[in-house]
């Protein structure tokens, strides 16, 4: 969200996730800060990847990319396009074995055949979902996926927007200051680990290097 990556690293994070391919400047900044990047792959030209002479290769500029993100909210209807995208990315990636991740709302078994990790996205804090139910939901993800597929859990560091709007309307103080308390976030993180998550993606819509209470 615009934070300097050295500030992100100083807070203890080892990776940032982007919704678009990383820019050259951001990749250079990540290299200097020692931070990894998860992002969508760059747009590939429409060439026949069966022809070795026409295959474009990702340059060394992408060395700080830990995982290629192939999309979120995927479903069974996206499997064919996902499979083609995964095939093309693997064919063009000079770094063999760099992982592919995606988030799916349904069709987990089919989608997990074409990626190396799945991102489990579900809003927990600020909702009526109990942590015990979240734990059960997380433990169910691997059983619905290709055997052995690792899971990364996503936890929002902010209240669900609908809950925040309702609380703001009832209190009359506006939406500012309605932050997730650290204890709840800690318990949710422990629950994610207990549920088998191999990593935690902390989501925020605002900068996290500010001086206000929410940051």
PDB file of C-alpha atoms in Angstrom:
ATOM      1  CA  UNK A   1       0.000   0.000   0.000  1.00  0.00           C
ATOM      2  CA  UNK A   2       2.917   2.348  -0.609  1.00  0.00           C
ATOM      3  CA  UNK A   3       5.016   1.611   2.471  1.00  0.00           C
ATOM      4  CA  UNK A   4       8.808   1.554   1.974  1.00  0.00           C
ATOM      5  CA  UNK A   5       9.816  -2.098   1.893  1.00  0.00           C
ATOM      6  CA  UNK A   6      12.590  -1.553   4.424  1.00  0.00           C
ATOM      7  CA  UNK A   7       9.861  -0.433   6.851  1.00  0.00           C
ATOM      8  CA  UNK A   8       7.874  -3.569   6.052  1.00  0.00           C
ATOM      9  CA  UNK A   9      10.967  -5.694   6.697  1.00  0.00           C
ATOM     10  CA  UNK A  10      11.656  -3.853   9.971  1.00  0.00           C
ATOM     11  CA  UNK A  11       8.166  -4.839  11.170  1.00  0.00           C
ATOM     12  CA  UNK A  12       9.107  -8.507  10.731  1.00  0.00           C
ATOM     13  CA  UNK A  13       7.435  -9.350   7.427  1.00  0.00           C
ATOM     14  CA  UNK A  14       9.448 -11.363   4.931  1.00  0.00           C
ATOM     15  CA  UNK A  15       7.197 -10.979   1.883  1.00  0.00           C
ATOM     16  CA  UNK A  16       4.667  -8.656   0.268  1.00  0.00           C
ATOM     17  CA  UNK A  17       1.779  -9.666  -1.964  1.00  0.00           C
ATOM     18  CA  UNK A  18       0.749  -7.537  -4.945  1.00  0.00           C
ATOM     19  CA  UNK A  19      -2.346  -7.542  -7.136  1.00  0.00           C
ATOM     20  CA  UNK A  20      -0.376  -6.631 -10.281  1.00  0.00           C
ATOM     21  CA  UNK A  21       3.037  -7.622 -11.660  1.00  0.00           C
ATOM     22  CA  UNK A  22       5.806  -5.941  -9.672  1.00  0.00           C
ATOM     23  CA  UNK A  23       7.481  -2.949 -11.268  1.00  0.00           C
ATOM     24  CA  UNK A  24      11.220  -2.866 -11.940  1.00  0.00           C
ATOM     25  CA  UNK A  25      11.651  -0.223  -9.211  1.00  0.00           C
ATOM     26  CA  UNK A  26       9.726  -2.242  -6.622  1.00  0.00           C
ATOM     27  CA  UNK A  27      11.727  -5.378  -7.408  1.00  0.00           C
ATOM     28  CA  UNK A  28      14.945  -3.425  -6.940  1.00  0.00           C
ATOM     29  CA  UNK A  29      13.624  -2.052  -3.633  1.00  0.00           C
ATOM     30  CA  UNK A  30      12.674  -5.582  -2.519  1.00  0.00           C
ATOM     31  CA  UNK A  31      16.183  -6.767  -3.378  1.00  0.00           C
ATOM     32  CA  UNK A  32      17.736  -4.039  -1.239  1.00  0.00           C
ATOM     33  CA  UNK A  33      15.341  -4.661   1.675  1.00  0.00           C
ATOM     34  CA  UNK A  34      15.674  -8.450   1.557  1.00  0.00           C
ATOM     35  CA  UNK A  35      11.934  -8.846   1.052  1.00  0.00           C
ATOM     36  CA  UNK A  36      10.291 -11.423  -1.221  1.00  0.00           C
ATOM     37  CA  UNK A  37       7.395 -10.682  -3.556  1.00  0.00           C
ATOM     38  CA  UNK A  38       4.245 -12.594  -4.491  1.00  0.00           C
ATOM     39  CA  UNK A  39       2.615 -11.184  -7.611  1.00  0.00           C
ATOM     40  CA  UNK A  40       0.913 -12.123 -10.885  1.00  0.00           C
ATOM     41  CA  UNK A  41       3.312 -12.961 -13.724  1.00  0.00           C
ATOM     42  CA  UNK A  42       3.920 -10.393 -16.462  1.00  0.00           C
ATOM     43  CA  UNK A  43       1.741 -10.606 -19.555  1.00  0.00           C
ATOM     44  CA  UNK A  44       3.130 -13.234 -21.903  1.00  0.00           C
ATOM     45  CA  UNK A  45       3.009 -12.796 -25.683  1.00  0.00           C
ATOM     46  CA  UNK A  46       0.730 -15.147 -27.573  1.00  0.00           C
ATOM     47  CA  UNK A  47       3.356 -17.485 -28.991  1.00  0.00           C
ATOM     48  CA  UNK A  48       3.579 -21.230 -29.456  1.00  0.00           C
ATOM     49  CA  UNK A  49       5.519 -22.329 -26.374  1.00  0.00           C
ATOM     50  CA  UNK A  50       6.191 -25.676 -28.061  1.00  0.00           C
ATOM     51  CA  UNK A  51       8.686 -23.833 -30.266  1.00  0.00           C
ATOM     52  CA  UNK A  52      11.824 -23.322 -28.139  1.00  0.00           C
ATOM     53  CA  UNK A  53      13.009 -20.440 -30.313  1.00  0.00           C
ATOM     54  CA  UNK A  54       9.863 -18.404 -29.709  1.00  0.00           C
ATOM     55  CA  UNK A  55       9.497 -18.910 -25.959  1.00  0.00           C
ATOM     56  CA  UNK A  56      10.004 -15.658 -23.980  1.00  0.00           C
ATOM     57  CA  UNK A  57      11.998 -16.085 -20.784  1.00  0.00           C
ATOM     58  CA  UNK A  58      11.562 -14.113 -17.566  1.00  0.00           C
ATOM     59  CA  UNK A  59      14.699 -12.107 -16.967  1.00  0.00           C
ATOM     60  CA  UNK A  60      16.802 -12.071 -13.819  1.00  0.00           C
ATOM     61  CA  UNK A  61      14.957  -8.901 -12.780  1.00  0.00           C
ATOM     62  CA  UNK A  62      12.268 -11.185 -11.314  1.00  0.00           C
ATOM     63  CA  UNK A  63      14.678 -12.890  -8.900  1.00  0.00           C
ATOM     64  CA  UNK A  64      12.839 -11.522  -5.821  1.00  0.00           C
ATOM     65  CA  UNK A  65       9.547 -13.137  -6.854  1.00  0.00           C
ATOM     66  CA  UNK A  66       8.917 -16.036  -4.507  1.00  0.00           C
ATOM     67  CA  UNK A  67       5.594 -17.206  -5.997  1.00  0.00           C
ATOM     68  CA  UNK A  68       3.520 -16.362  -9.061  1.00  0.00           C
ATOM     69  CA  UNK A  69      -0.094 -15.570  -8.141  1.00  0.00           C
ATOM     70  CA  UNK A  70      -2.490 -16.937 -10.768  1.00  0.00           C
ATOM     71  CA  UNK A  71      -5.695 -15.459  -9.396  1.00  0.00           C
ATOM     72  CA  UNK A  72      -8.279 -15.401  -6.617  1.00  0.00           C
ATOM     73  CA  UNK A  73     -11.893 -16.440  -6.308  1.00  0.00           C
ATOM     74  CA  UNK A  74     -11.361 -19.176  -8.901  1.00  0.00           C
ATOM     75  CA  UNK A  75     -13.972 -21.842  -9.600  1.00  0.00           C
ATOM     76  CA  UNK A  76     -14.348 -25.021 -11.654  1.00  0.00           C
ATOM     77  CA  UNK A  77     -15.149 -22.931 -14.738  1.00  0.00           C
ATOM     78  CA  UNK A  78     -11.670 -21.345 -14.549  1.00  0.00           C
ATOM     79  CA  UNK A  79      -9.730 -24.622 -14.653  1.00  0.00           C
ATOM     80  CA  UNK A  80      -9.018 -24.684 -18.388  1.00  0.00           C
ATOM     81  CA  UNK A  81      -7.700 -21.118 -18.536  1.00  0.00           C
ATOM     82  CA  UNK A  82      -5.741 -21.657 -15.310  1.00  0.00           C
ATOM     83  CA  UNK A  83      -4.118 -24.806 -16.707  1.00  0.00           C
ATOM     84  CA  UNK A  84      -3.038 -22.959 -19.858  1.00  0.00           C
ATOM     85  CA  UNK A  85      -1.693 -20.013 -17.876  1.00  0.00           C
ATOM     86  CA  UNK A  86       0.230 -22.314 -15.529  1.00  0.00           C
ATOM     87  CA  UNK A  87       1.705 -24.214 -18.477  1.00  0.00           C
ATOM     88  CA  UNK A  88       2.856 -21.016 -20.149  1.00  0.00           C
ATOM     89  CA  UNK A  89       4.328 -19.502 -16.984  1.00  0.00           C
ATOM     90  CA  UNK A  90       6.301 -22.663 -16.190  1.00  0.00           C
ATOM     91  CA  UNK A  91       7.585 -22.862 -19.769  1.00  0.00           C
ATOM     92  CA  UNK A  92       8.795 -19.241 -19.704  1.00  0.00           C
ATOM     93  CA  UNK A  93      10.224 -19.123 -16.182  1.00  0.00           C
ATOM     94  CA  UNK A  94      13.999 -19.467 -16.228  1.00  0.00           C
ATOM     95  CA  UNK A  95      13.972 -20.347 -12.528  1.00  0.00           C
ATOM     96  CA  UNK A  96      12.843 -23.942 -12.450  1.00  0.00           C
ATOM     97  CA  UNK A  97      10.500 -24.859  -9.622  1.00  0.00           C
ATOM     98  CA  UNK A  98       9.273 -21.377  -8.718  1.00  0.00           C
ATOM     99  CA  UNK A  99       5.875 -21.988  -7.159  1.00  0.00           C
ATOM    100  CA  UNK A 100       2.426 -21.069  -8.437  1.00  0.00           C
ATOM    101  CA  UNK A 101      -0.397 -20.128  -6.063  1.00  0.00           C
ATOM    102  CA  UNK A 102      -4.088 -19.329  -6.449  1.00  0.00           C
ATOM    103  CA  UNK A 103      -7.179 -18.846  -4.323  1.00  0.00           C
ATOM    104  CA  UNK A 104     -10.318 -20.819  -5.120  1.00  0.00           C
ATOM    105  CA  UNK A 105     -13.892 -20.520  -3.914  1.00  0.00           C
ATOM    106  CA  UNK A 106     -14.843 -23.923  -5.361  1.00  0.00           C
ATOM    107  CA  UNK A 107     -13.375 -26.717  -7.454  1.00  0.00           C
ATOM    108  CA  UNK A 108     -10.360 -26.966  -5.162  1.00  0.00           C
ATOM    109  CA  UNK A 109      -9.323 -30.432  -6.322  1.00  0.00           C
ATOM    110  CA  UNK A 110      -9.277 -29.500 -10.011  1.00  0.00           C
ATOM    111  CA  UNK A 111      -7.591 -26.136  -9.448  1.00  0.00           C
ATOM    112  CA  UNK A 112      -4.954 -27.549  -7.100  1.00  0.00           C
ATOM    113  CA  UNK A 113      -3.728 -29.871  -9.872  1.00  0.00           C
ATOM    114  CA  UNK A 114      -2.289 -26.854 -11.671  1.00  0.00           C
ATOM    115  CA  UNK A 115      -0.744 -24.864  -8.800  1.00  0.00           C
ATOM    116  CA  UNK A 116       1.697 -25.642  -6.009  1.00  0.00           C
ATOM    117  CA  UNK A 117      -0.111 -23.926  -3.125  1.00  0.00           C
ATOM    118  CA  UNK A 118      -3.639 -22.735  -2.385  1.00  0.00           C
ATOM    119  CA  UNK A 119      -4.540 -19.528  -0.565  1.00  0.00           C
ATOM    120  CA  UNK A 120      -7.415 -19.990   1.898  1.00  0.00           C
ATOM    121  CA  UNK A 121      -9.378 -16.714   2.050  1.00  0.00           C
ATOM    122  CA  UNK A 122     -12.135 -16.293   4.614  1.00  0.00           C
ATOM    123  CA  UNK A 123     -12.986 -13.286   6.751  1.00  0.00           C
ATOM    124  CA  UNK A 124     -12.794 -14.212  10.428  1.00  0.00           C
ATOM    125  CA  UNK A 125     -12.335 -11.226  12.712  1.00  0.00           C
ATOM    126  CA  UNK A 126     -15.294  -8.906  13.063  1.00  0.00           C
ATOM    127  CA  UNK A 127     -17.730 -11.585  11.903  1.00  0.00           C
ATOM    128  CA  UNK A 128     -19.894 -14.178  13.650  1.00  0.00           C
ATOM    129  CA  UNK A 129     -17.493 -16.965  12.617  1.00  0.00           C
ATOM    130  CA  UNK A 130     -16.064 -18.663  15.704  1.00  0.00           C
ATOM    131  CA  UNK A 131     -12.382 -19.637  15.710  1.00  0.00           C
ATOM    132  CA  UNK A 132     -13.326 -23.302  16.276  1.00  0.00           C
ATOM    133  CA  UNK A 133     -15.410 -23.191  13.091  1.00  0.00           C
ATOM    134  CA  UNK A 134     -12.574 -21.451  11.254  1.00  0.00           C
ATOM    135  CA  UNK A 135     -10.213 -24.202  12.419  1.00  0.00           C
ATOM    136  CA  UNK A 136     -12.566 -26.863  11.051  1.00  0.00           C
ATOM    137  CA  UNK A 137     -12.896 -24.962   7.757  1.00  0.00           C
ATOM    138  CA  UNK A 138      -9.109 -24.729   7.372  1.00  0.00           C
ATOM    139  CA  UNK A 139      -8.595 -28.413   8.131  1.00  0.00           C
ATOM    140  CA  UNK A 140     -11.157 -29.265   5.472  1.00  0.00           C
ATOM    141  CA  UNK A 141      -9.266 -27.425   2.683  1.00  0.00           C
ATOM    142  CA  UNK A 142      -6.556 -30.097   2.178  1.00  0.00           C
ATOM    143  CA  UNK A 143      -9.178 -32.851   2.054  1.00  0.00           C
ATOM    144  CA  UNK A 144     -10.928 -31.011  -0.776  1.00  0.00           C
ATOM    145  CA  UNK A 145      -7.678 -30.424  -2.668  1.00  0.00           C
ATOM    146  CA  UNK A 146      -5.047 -32.517  -4.421  1.00  0.00           C
ATOM    147  CA  UNK A 147      -3.312 -34.567  -1.692  1.00  0.00           C
ATOM    148  CA  UNK A 148      -0.239 -32.798  -0.365  1.00  0.00           C
ATOM    149  CA  UNK A 149      -1.198 -29.299  -1.532  1.00  0.00           C
ATOM    150  CA  UNK A 150       0.056 -26.761   1.055  1.00  0.00           C
ATOM    151  CA  UNK A 151      -2.303 -24.050   2.273  1.00  0.00           C
ATOM    152  CA  UNK A 152      -1.577 -20.389   3.045  1.00  0.00           C
ATOM    153  CA  UNK A 153      -4.177 -18.687   5.251  1.00  0.00           C
ATOM    154  CA  UNK A 154      -5.228 -15.065   4.807  1.00  0.00           C
ATOM    155  CA  UNK A 155      -6.092 -12.998   7.880  1.00  0.00           C
ATOM    156  CA  UNK A 156      -7.415  -9.472   7.637  1.00  0.00           C
ATOM    157  CA  UNK A 157      -5.856  -6.960  10.012  1.00  0.00           C
ATOM    158  CA  UNK A 158      -9.038  -4.884   9.764  1.00  0.00           C
ATOM    159  CA  UNK A 159     -12.678  -5.419  10.619  1.00  0.00           C
ATOM    160  CA  UNK A 160     -14.926  -6.704   7.882  1.00  0.00           C
ATOM    161  CA  UNK A 161     -16.104  -3.561   6.008  1.00  0.00           C
ATOM    162  CA  UNK A 162     -19.768  -4.448   6.521  1.00  0.00           C
ATOM    163  CA  UNK A 163     -19.248  -4.812  10.272  1.00  0.00           C
ATOM    164  CA  UNK A 164     -17.308  -1.552  10.407  1.00  0.00           C
ATOM    165  CA  UNK A 165     -20.053   0.333   8.565  1.00  0.00           C
ATOM    166  CA  UNK A 166     -22.720  -1.079  10.868  1.00  0.00           C
ATOM    167  CA  UNK A 167     -20.724  -0.253  14.005  1.00  0.00           C
ATOM    168  CA  UNK A 168     -19.999   3.235  12.714  1.00  0.00           C
ATOM    169  CA  UNK A 169     -23.690   3.840  12.008  1.00  0.00           C
ATOM    170  CA  UNK A 170     -24.698   2.655  15.477  1.00  0.00           C
ATOM    171  CA  UNK A 171     -22.002   4.573  17.326  1.00  0.00           C
ATOM    172  CA  UNK A 172     -22.124   7.743  15.283  1.00  0.00           C
ATOM    173  CA  UNK A 173     -18.328   8.117  15.470  1.00  0.00           C
ATOM    174  CA  UNK A 174     -17.474   7.008  11.958  1.00  0.00           C
ATOM    175  CA  UNK A 175     -15.374   4.058  10.863  1.00  0.00           C
ATOM    176  CA  UNK A 176     -11.987   5.258  12.109  1.00  0.00           C
ATOM    177  CA  UNK A 177     -10.655   3.579  15.230  1.00  0.00           C
ATOM    178  CA  UNK A 178     -12.489   0.318  14.600  1.00  0.00           C
ATOM    179  CA  UNK A 179      -9.320  -1.746  14.490  1.00  0.00           C
ATOM    180  CA  UNK A 180      -8.846  -5.443  15.112  1.00  0.00           C
ATOM    181  CA  UNK A 181      -7.380  -5.891  18.578  1.00  0.00           C
ATOM    182  CA  UNK A 182      -3.933  -7.558  18.751  1.00  0.00           C
ATOM    183  CA  UNK A 183      -5.148 -10.404  20.979  1.00  0.00           C
ATOM    184  CA  UNK A 184      -7.807 -11.461  18.488  1.00  0.00           C
ATOM    185  CA  UNK A 185      -5.354 -11.316  15.603  1.00  0.00           C
ATOM    186  CA  UNK A 186      -2.866 -13.394  17.586  1.00  0.00           C
ATOM    187  CA  UNK A 187      -5.488 -16.043  18.390  1.00  0.00           C
ATOM    188  CA  UNK A 188      -6.582 -16.154  14.749  1.00  0.00           C
ATOM    189  CA  UNK A 189      -2.954 -16.601  13.656  1.00  0.00           C
ATOM    190  CA  UNK A 190      -2.453 -19.463  16.120  1.00  0.00           C
ATOM    191  CA  UNK A 191      -5.670 -21.021  14.814  1.00  0.00           C
ATOM    192  CA  UNK A 192      -4.392 -20.780  11.239  1.00  0.00           C
ATOM    193  CA  UNK A 193      -1.172 -22.569  12.211  1.00  0.00           C
ATOM    194  CA  UNK A 194      -3.109 -25.209  14.149  1.00  0.00           C
ATOM    195  CA  UNK A 195      -5.289 -25.684  11.069  1.00  0.00           C
ATOM    196  CA  UNK A 196      -2.244 -26.702   9.023  1.00  0.00           C
ATOM    197  CA  UNK A 197      -1.452 -23.413   7.285  1.00  0.00           C
ATOM    198  CA  UNK A 198       2.116 -23.252   5.980  1.00  0.00           C
ATOM    199  CA  UNK A 199       2.097 -19.472   5.972  1.00  0.00           C
ATOM    200  CA  UNK A 200      -0.057 -16.480   6.890  1.00  0.00           C
ATOM    201  CA  UNK A 201      -0.899 -13.630   4.558  1.00  0.00           C
ATOM    202  CA  UNK A 202      -1.910 -10.565   6.589  1.00  0.00           C
ATOM    203  CA  UNK A 203      -4.230  -8.392   4.514  1.00  0.00           C
ATOM    204  CA  UNK A 204      -4.593  -4.623   4.945  1.00  0.00           C
ATOM    205  CA  UNK A 205      -6.218  -1.942   2.797  1.00  0.00           C
ATOM    206  CA  UNK A 206      -4.182   0.830   4.454  1.00  0.00           C
ATOM    207  CA  UNK A 207      -0.515   1.528   5.028  1.00  0.00           C
ATOM    208  CA  UNK A 208       0.880  -0.187   8.110  1.00  0.00           C
ATOM    209  CA  UNK A 209       3.736   2.250   8.792  1.00  0.00           C
ATOM    210  CA  UNK A 210       1.593   5.094  10.142  1.00  0.00           C
ATOM    211  CA  UNK A 211       1.560   6.481  13.680  1.00  0.00           C
ATOM    212  CA  UNK A 212      -2.196   6.061  14.247  1.00  0.00           C
ATOM    213  CA  UNK A 213      -3.612   3.303  16.453  1.00  0.00           C
ATOM    214  CA  UNK A 214      -4.937   1.216  13.576  1.00  0.00           C
ATOM    215  CA  UNK A 215      -1.552   1.120  11.805  1.00  0.00           C
TER     216      UNK A 215
END
